[in-house]
Amino acid sequence: MIRPTQVPVELDGASVMVHPGEMVAVAVLSAMMRFRDDRSGRPRGMFCNMGTCSECTVWIAQAGRDWRRLRSCLVPIEEGMRIRTNAPGAQA
């Protein structure tokens, strides 16, 4: 299978090139290797990778939609997507 040409998305304010159709979780892991920090400040990663645990939850804005909190392992990448590992407006 030939992968589609990479497209830009915004990840925590930085431009990242990713393949459309791949899950947002892939982009986050390849660029950052973390989804959020726990209460003690340690980085958290993936757990189930099938949409049941919510460990990969991120904030996503796309195609004229407002920010929504979604499980990144279930959302395919689209060009121009904006992704935040913390709530929009929160410190990264």
Short mmCIF file of N, CA, C and O in Angstrom, two decimals:
data_model
loop_
_atom_site.label_atom_id
_atom_site.label_comp_id
_atom_site.label_asym_id
_atom_site.label_seq_id
_atom_site.Cartn_x
_atom_site.Cartn_y
_atom_site.Cartn_z
N MET A 1 0.84 -1.18 0.00
CA MET A 1 0.00 0.00 0.00
C MET A 1 0.89 1.25 0.00
O MET A 1 1.84 1.35 0.75
N ILE A 2 0.54 2.20 -0.83
CA ILE A 2 1.27 3.46 -0.90
C ILE A 2 0.58 4.45 0.02
O ILE A 2 -0.63 4.63 -0.04
N ARG A 3 1.36 5.08 0.88
CA ARG A 3 0.80 6.08 1.80
C ARG A 3 0.58 7.38 1.06
O ARG A 3 1.37 7.76 0.20
N PRO A 4 -0.50 8.09 1.40
CA PRO A 4 -0.75 9.39 0.76
C PRO A 4 0.32 10.41 1.14
O PRO A 4 1.01 10.26 2.15
N THR A 5 0.42 11.45 0.35
CA THR A 5 1.36 12.53 0.62
C THR A 5 1.03 13.18 1.95
O THR A 5 -0.13 13.38 2.29
N GLN A 6 2.05 13.50 2.71
CA GLN A 6 1.85 14.12 4.02
C GLN A 6 1.21 15.50 3.88
O GLN A 6 1.42 16.20 2.90
N VAL A 7 0.44 15.85 4.92
CA VAL A 7 -0.23 17.15 4.98
C VAL A 7 0.12 17.80 6.32
O VAL A 7 0.45 17.12 7.29
N PRO A 8 0.05 19.15 6.40
CA PRO A 8 0.36 19.81 7.66
C PRO A 8 -0.84 19.82 8.61
O PRO A 8 -1.99 19.99 8.19
N VAL A 9 -0.56 19.60 9.88
CA VAL A 9 -1.53 19.82 10.96
C VAL A 9 -0.80 20.61 12.04
O VAL A 9 0.43 20.66 12.07
N GLU A 10 -1.56 21.21 12.93
CA GLU A 10 -0.96 21.96 14.03
C GLU A 10 -1.08 21.10 15.29
O GLU A 10 -2.16 20.66 15.66
N LEU A 11 0.05 20.84 15.93
CA LEU A 11 0.08 20.03 17.15
C LEU A 11 0.71 20.85 18.26
O LEU A 11 1.90 21.15 18.21
N ASP A 12 -0.08 21.24 19.23
CA ASP A 12 0.37 22.10 20.34
C ASP A 12 1.12 23.33 19.83
O ASP A 12 2.15 23.72 20.35
N GLY A 13 0.58 23.92 18.76
CA GLY A 13 1.13 25.15 18.21
C GLY A 13 2.23 24.99 17.18
O GLY A 13 2.61 25.94 16.53
N ALA A 14 2.73 23.76 16.99
CA ALA A 14 3.79 23.51 16.01
C ALA A 14 3.21 22.84 14.77
O ALA A 14 2.30 22.02 14.87
N SER A 15 3.76 23.18 13.62
CA SER A 15 3.33 22.53 12.38
C SER A 15 4.03 21.18 12.27
O SER A 15 5.25 21.08 12.43
N VAL A 16 3.22 20.14 12.00
CA VAL A 16 3.74 18.77 11.89
C VAL A 16 3.19 18.18 10.60
O VAL A 16 2.01 18.35 10.28
N MET A 17 4.04 17.48 9.86
CA MET A 17 3.61 16.82 8.63
C MET A 17 3.21 15.38 8.96
O MET A 17 3.99 14.65 9.58
N VAL A 18 1.99 15.00 8.55
CA VAL A 18 1.46 13.67 8.83
C VAL A 18 0.71 13.14 7.62
O VAL A 18 0.38 13.88 6.71
N HIS A 19 0.42 11.86 7.62
CA HIS A 19 -0.31 11.23 6.52
C HIS A 19 -1.81 11.29 6.77
O HIS A 19 -2.28 10.85 7.82
N PRO A 20 -2.59 11.85 5.84
CA PRO A 20 -4.04 11.89 6.03
C PRO A 20 -4.60 10.48 6.10
O PRO A 20 -4.09 9.57 5.45
N GLY A 21 -5.61 10.31 6.93
CA GLY A 21 -6.24 9.01 7.10
C GLY A 21 -5.69 8.23 8.28
O GLY A 21 -6.38 7.38 8.83
N GLU A 22 -4.43 8.48 8.66
CA GLU A 22 -3.90 7.84 9.86
C GLU A 22 -4.57 8.47 11.07
O GLU A 22 -5.08 9.58 11.01
N MET A 23 -4.58 7.77 12.17
CA MET A 23 -5.23 8.29 13.36
C MET A 23 -4.41 9.41 14.00
O MET A 23 -3.19 9.43 13.91
N VAL A 24 -5.10 10.34 14.64
CA VAL A 24 -4.44 11.44 15.34
C VAL A 24 -3.43 10.89 16.36
O VAL A 24 -2.36 11.47 16.55
N ALA A 25 -3.73 9.79 16.98
CA ALA A 25 -2.82 9.19 17.97
C ALA A 25 -1.44 8.92 17.36
O ALA A 25 -0.42 9.10 18.02
N VAL A 26 -1.40 8.51 16.09
CA VAL A 26 -0.12 8.25 15.42
C VAL A 26 0.69 9.54 15.32
O VAL A 26 1.89 9.56 15.59
N ALA A 27 0.03 10.63 14.97
CA ALA A 27 0.72 11.92 14.86
C ALA A 27 1.26 12.37 16.21
O ALA A 27 2.40 12.83 16.31
N VAL A 28 0.45 12.24 17.25
CA VAL A 28 0.89 12.65 18.59
C VAL A 28 2.07 11.80 19.05
O VAL A 28 3.09 12.33 19.51
N LEU A 29 1.97 10.50 18.91
CA LEU A 29 3.07 9.62 19.34
C LEU A 29 4.34 9.85 18.54
O LEU A 29 5.43 9.85 19.11
N SER A 30 4.22 10.04 17.24
CA SER A 30 5.43 10.22 16.43
C SER A 30 6.10 11.56 16.68
O SER A 30 7.32 11.68 16.58
N ALA A 31 5.32 12.57 17.04
CA ALA A 31 5.89 13.90 17.26
C ALA A 31 6.29 14.15 18.71
O ALA A 31 7.24 14.87 18.97
N MET A 32 5.54 13.58 19.66
CA MET A 32 5.73 13.97 21.06
C MET A 32 5.98 12.82 22.02
O MET A 32 6.51 13.01 23.10
N MET A 33 5.50 11.64 21.70
CA MET A 33 5.61 10.47 22.57
C MET A 33 4.88 10.63 23.91
O MET A 33 5.25 10.03 24.90
N ARG A 34 3.86 11.50 23.95
CA ARG A 34 3.07 11.67 25.16
C ARG A 34 1.72 12.28 24.78
O ARG A 34 1.61 12.94 23.76
N PHE A 35 0.73 12.04 25.61
CA PHE A 35 -0.58 12.63 25.39
C PHE A 35 -0.89 13.69 26.44
O PHE A 35 -1.53 14.68 26.15
N ARG A 36 -0.48 13.45 27.64
CA ARG A 36 -0.72 14.40 28.72
C ARG A 36 0.19 14.02 29.87
O ARG A 36 0.89 13.02 29.80
N ASP A 37 0.19 14.82 30.91
CA ASP A 37 0.95 14.49 32.11
C ASP A 37 -0.02 14.13 33.22
O ASP A 37 -1.12 14.68 33.30
N ASP A 38 0.39 13.18 34.06
CA ASP A 38 -0.47 12.85 35.20
C ASP A 38 -0.30 13.92 36.28
O ASP A 38 0.41 14.89 36.11
N ARG A 39 -0.97 13.74 37.40
CA ARG A 39 -0.95 14.77 38.46
C ARG A 39 0.44 15.03 39.02
O ARG A 39 0.72 16.11 39.52
N SER A 40 1.32 14.04 38.93
CA SER A 40 2.68 14.25 39.45
C SER A 40 3.63 14.78 38.38
O SER A 40 4.81 14.95 38.65
N GLY A 41 3.12 15.01 37.15
CA GLY A 41 3.95 15.57 36.10
C GLY A 41 4.60 14.54 35.19
O GLY A 41 5.34 14.89 34.29
N ARG A 42 4.33 13.26 35.41
CA ARG A 42 4.91 12.22 34.55
C ARG A 42 4.09 12.11 33.25
O ARG A 42 2.87 12.17 33.28
N PRO A 43 4.77 11.91 32.11
CA PRO A 43 4.06 11.81 30.83
C PRO A 43 3.23 10.53 30.75
O PRO A 43 3.64 9.49 31.26
N ARG A 44 2.06 10.64 30.09
CA ARG A 44 1.19 9.49 29.87
C ARG A 44 1.17 9.18 28.38
O ARG A 44 1.24 10.07 27.55
N GLY A 45 1.04 7.92 28.03
CA GLY A 45 1.00 7.50 26.64
C GLY A 45 -0.29 6.76 26.33
O GLY A 45 -1.30 6.93 27.00
N MET A 46 -0.24 5.91 25.33
CA MET A 46 -1.41 5.10 24.92
C MET A 46 -1.63 3.98 25.93
O MET A 46 -0.71 3.56 26.62
N PHE A 47 -2.84 3.47 25.96
CA PHE A 47 -3.12 2.29 26.77
C PHE A 47 -3.81 1.23 25.92
O PHE A 47 -3.23 0.24 25.56
N CYS A 48 -5.07 1.45 25.54
CA CYS A 48 -5.80 0.39 24.84
C CYS A 48 -5.71 0.50 23.32
O CYS A 48 -5.77 -0.51 22.64
N ASN A 49 -5.60 1.70 22.77
CA ASN A 49 -5.55 1.96 21.33
C ASN A 49 -6.76 1.41 20.58
O ASN A 49 -6.68 1.03 19.43
N MET A 50 -7.92 1.34 21.25
CA MET A 50 -9.15 0.92 20.58
C MET A 50 -10.37 1.72 21.02
O MET A 50 -11.50 1.37 20.76
N GLY A 51 -10.13 2.85 21.73
CA GLY A 51 -11.20 3.77 22.02
C GLY A 51 -12.00 3.54 23.28
O GLY A 51 -13.03 4.16 23.47
N THR A 52 -11.53 2.68 24.17
CA THR A 52 -12.31 2.42 25.39
C THR A 52 -11.75 3.09 26.64
O THR A 52 -12.51 3.37 27.55
N CYS A 53 -10.46 3.38 26.69
CA CYS A 53 -9.88 3.85 27.95
C CYS A 53 -9.79 5.38 28.08
O CYS A 53 -9.67 5.88 29.18
N SER A 54 -9.78 6.11 27.01
CA SER A 54 -9.68 7.58 26.99
C SER A 54 -8.32 8.12 27.42
O SER A 54 -8.19 9.32 27.68
N GLU A 55 -7.30 7.32 27.50
CA GLU A 55 -5.95 7.82 27.83
C GLU A 55 -5.39 8.71 26.73
O GLU A 55 -4.54 9.54 26.97
N CYS A 56 -5.87 8.55 25.52
CA CYS A 56 -5.34 9.30 24.38
C CYS A 56 -6.18 10.53 24.05
O CYS A 56 -6.05 11.10 22.97
N THR A 57 -7.03 10.95 24.96
CA THR A 57 -7.92 12.08 24.71
C THR A 57 -7.12 13.36 24.46
O THR A 57 -6.20 13.69 25.20
N VAL A 58 -7.47 14.05 23.38
CA VAL A 58 -6.86 15.34 23.03
C VAL A 58 -7.98 16.29 22.61
O VAL A 58 -9.13 15.88 22.43
N TRP A 59 -7.64 17.55 22.43
CA TRP A 59 -8.58 18.56 21.93
C TRP A 59 -8.31 18.75 20.44
O TRP A 59 -7.17 18.92 20.02
N ILE A 60 -9.37 18.71 19.62
CA ILE A 60 -9.23 18.81 18.18
C ILE A 60 -10.21 19.85 17.62
O ILE A 60 -11.38 19.86 17.99
N ALA A 61 -9.69 20.69 16.72
CA ALA A 61 -10.52 21.63 15.95
C ALA A 61 -10.26 21.33 14.48
O ALA A 61 -9.11 21.21 14.06
N GLN A 62 -11.33 21.18 13.71
CA GLN A 62 -11.17 20.86 12.30
C GLN A 62 -12.34 21.39 11.48
O GLN A 62 -13.45 21.53 11.99
N ALA A 63 -12.07 21.69 10.24
CA ALA A 63 -13.07 22.05 9.22
C ALA A 63 -14.20 22.94 9.75
O ALA A 63 -15.36 22.59 9.66
N GLY A 64 -13.83 24.08 10.34
CA GLY A 64 -14.84 25.03 10.80
C GLY A 64 -15.54 24.66 12.09
O GLY A 64 -16.44 25.37 12.52
N ARG A 65 -15.15 23.59 12.71
CA ARG A 65 -15.75 23.18 13.99
C ARG A 65 -14.96 23.77 15.15
O ARG A 65 -13.77 24.00 15.05
N ASP A 66 -15.65 23.97 16.25
CA ASP A 66 -15.00 24.44 17.48
C ASP A 66 -14.19 23.30 18.10
O ASP A 66 -14.28 22.14 17.67
N TRP A 67 -13.43 23.62 19.13
CA TRP A 67 -12.63 22.61 19.83
C TRP A 67 -13.54 21.54 20.44
O TRP A 67 -14.56 21.85 21.05
N ARG A 68 -13.15 20.28 20.25
CA ARG A 68 -13.86 19.15 20.86
C ARG A 68 -12.84 18.22 21.49
O ARG A 68 -11.75 18.02 20.96
N ARG A 69 -13.19 17.64 22.62
CA ARG A 69 -12.32 16.67 23.28
C ARG A 69 -12.67 15.30 22.75
O ARG A 69 -13.80 14.82 22.89
N LEU A 70 -11.68 14.65 22.10
CA LEU A 70 -11.92 13.37 21.42
C LEU A 70 -10.82 12.37 21.73
O LEU A 70 -9.69 12.75 22.05
N ARG A 71 -11.13 11.11 21.57
CA ARG A 71 -10.12 10.04 21.70
C ARG A 71 -9.34 9.97 20.39
O ARG A 71 -9.89 9.65 19.35
N SER A 72 -8.05 10.27 20.46
CA SER A 72 -7.24 10.42 19.26
C SER A 72 -7.04 9.12 18.48
O SER A 72 -6.74 9.16 17.29
N CYS A 73 -7.23 7.98 19.13
CA CYS A 73 -7.06 6.70 18.42
C CYS A 73 -8.24 6.41 17.49
O CYS A 73 -8.18 5.46 16.71
N LEU A 74 -9.30 7.23 17.55
CA LEU A 74 -10.49 7.01 16.72
C LEU A 74 -10.70 8.08 15.66
O LEU A 74 -11.64 7.99 14.86
N VAL A 75 -9.84 9.12 15.63
CA VAL A 75 -10.05 10.25 14.72
C VAL A 75 -8.98 10.26 13.63
O VAL A 75 -7.79 10.37 13.94
N PRO A 76 -9.38 10.13 12.36
CA PRO A 76 -8.39 10.18 11.28
C PRO A 76 -7.90 11.61 11.03
O PRO A 76 -8.65 12.57 11.18
N ILE A 77 -6.65 11.71 10.65
CA ILE A 77 -6.03 12.99 10.32
C ILE A 77 -6.68 13.60 9.09
O ILE A 77 -6.96 12.91 8.12
N GLU A 78 -6.91 14.91 9.16
CA GLU A 78 -7.36 15.69 8.01
C GLU A 78 -6.45 16.91 7.90
O GLU A 78 -6.02 17.46 8.91
N GLU A 79 -6.21 17.33 6.68
CA GLU A 79 -5.36 18.50 6.46
C GLU A 79 -5.94 19.72 7.18
O GLU A 79 -7.15 19.93 7.19
N GLY A 80 -5.07 20.50 7.82
CA GLY A 80 -5.48 21.72 8.50
C GLY A 80 -6.01 21.51 9.91
O GLY A 80 -6.37 22.47 10.58
N MET A 81 -6.04 20.29 10.36
CA MET A 81 -6.53 19.98 11.70
C MET A 81 -5.64 20.65 12.75
O MET A 81 -4.44 20.78 12.57
N ARG A 82 -6.26 21.11 13.84
CA ARG A 82 -5.50 21.64 14.97
C ARG A 82 -5.70 20.71 16.15
O ARG A 82 -6.84 20.33 16.47
N ILE A 83 -4.61 20.33 16.81
CA ILE A 83 -4.63 19.35 17.90
C ILE A 83 -3.93 19.95 19.11
O ILE A 83 -2.86 20.54 18.98
N ARG A 84 -4.52 19.77 20.27
CA ARG A 84 -3.90 20.21 21.54
C ARG A 84 -3.93 19.05 22.52
O ARG A 84 -4.94 18.36 22.65
N THR A 85 -2.82 18.83 23.22
CA THR A 85 -2.81 17.80 24.25
C THR A 85 -3.37 18.31 25.55
O THR A 85 -3.74 17.52 26.42
N ASN A 86 -3.43 19.64 25.71
CA ASN A 86 -4.10 20.27 26.85
C ASN A 86 -5.27 21.08 26.32
O ASN A 86 -5.30 21.42 25.15
N ALA A 87 -6.19 21.42 27.19
CA ALA A 87 -7.34 22.22 26.77
C ALA A 87 -6.88 23.50 26.09
O ALA A 87 -5.90 24.11 26.53
N PRO A 88 -7.55 23.93 25.02
CA PRO A 88 -7.17 25.20 24.38
C PRO A 88 -7.19 26.34 25.40
O PRO A 88 -8.10 26.45 26.20
N GLY A 89 -6.14 27.13 25.38
CA GLY A 89 -6.02 28.22 26.35
C GLY A 89 -5.21 27.83 27.57
O GLY A 89 -4.72 28.69 28.29
N ALA A 90 -5.06 26.52 27.85
CA ALA A 90 -4.25 26.05 28.98
C ALA A 90 -2.79 26.07 28.59
O ALA A 90 -2.44 26.01 27.41
N GLN A 91 -1.92 26.11 29.56
CA GLN A 91 -0.49 26.05 29.28
C GLN A 91 -0.15 24.64 28.83
O GLN A 91 -0.60 23.67 29.40
N ALA A 92 0.67 24.54 27.79
CA ALA A 92 1.09 23.23 27.26
C ALA A 92 2.16 22.61 28.12
O ALA A 92 2.81 23.23 28.88
#
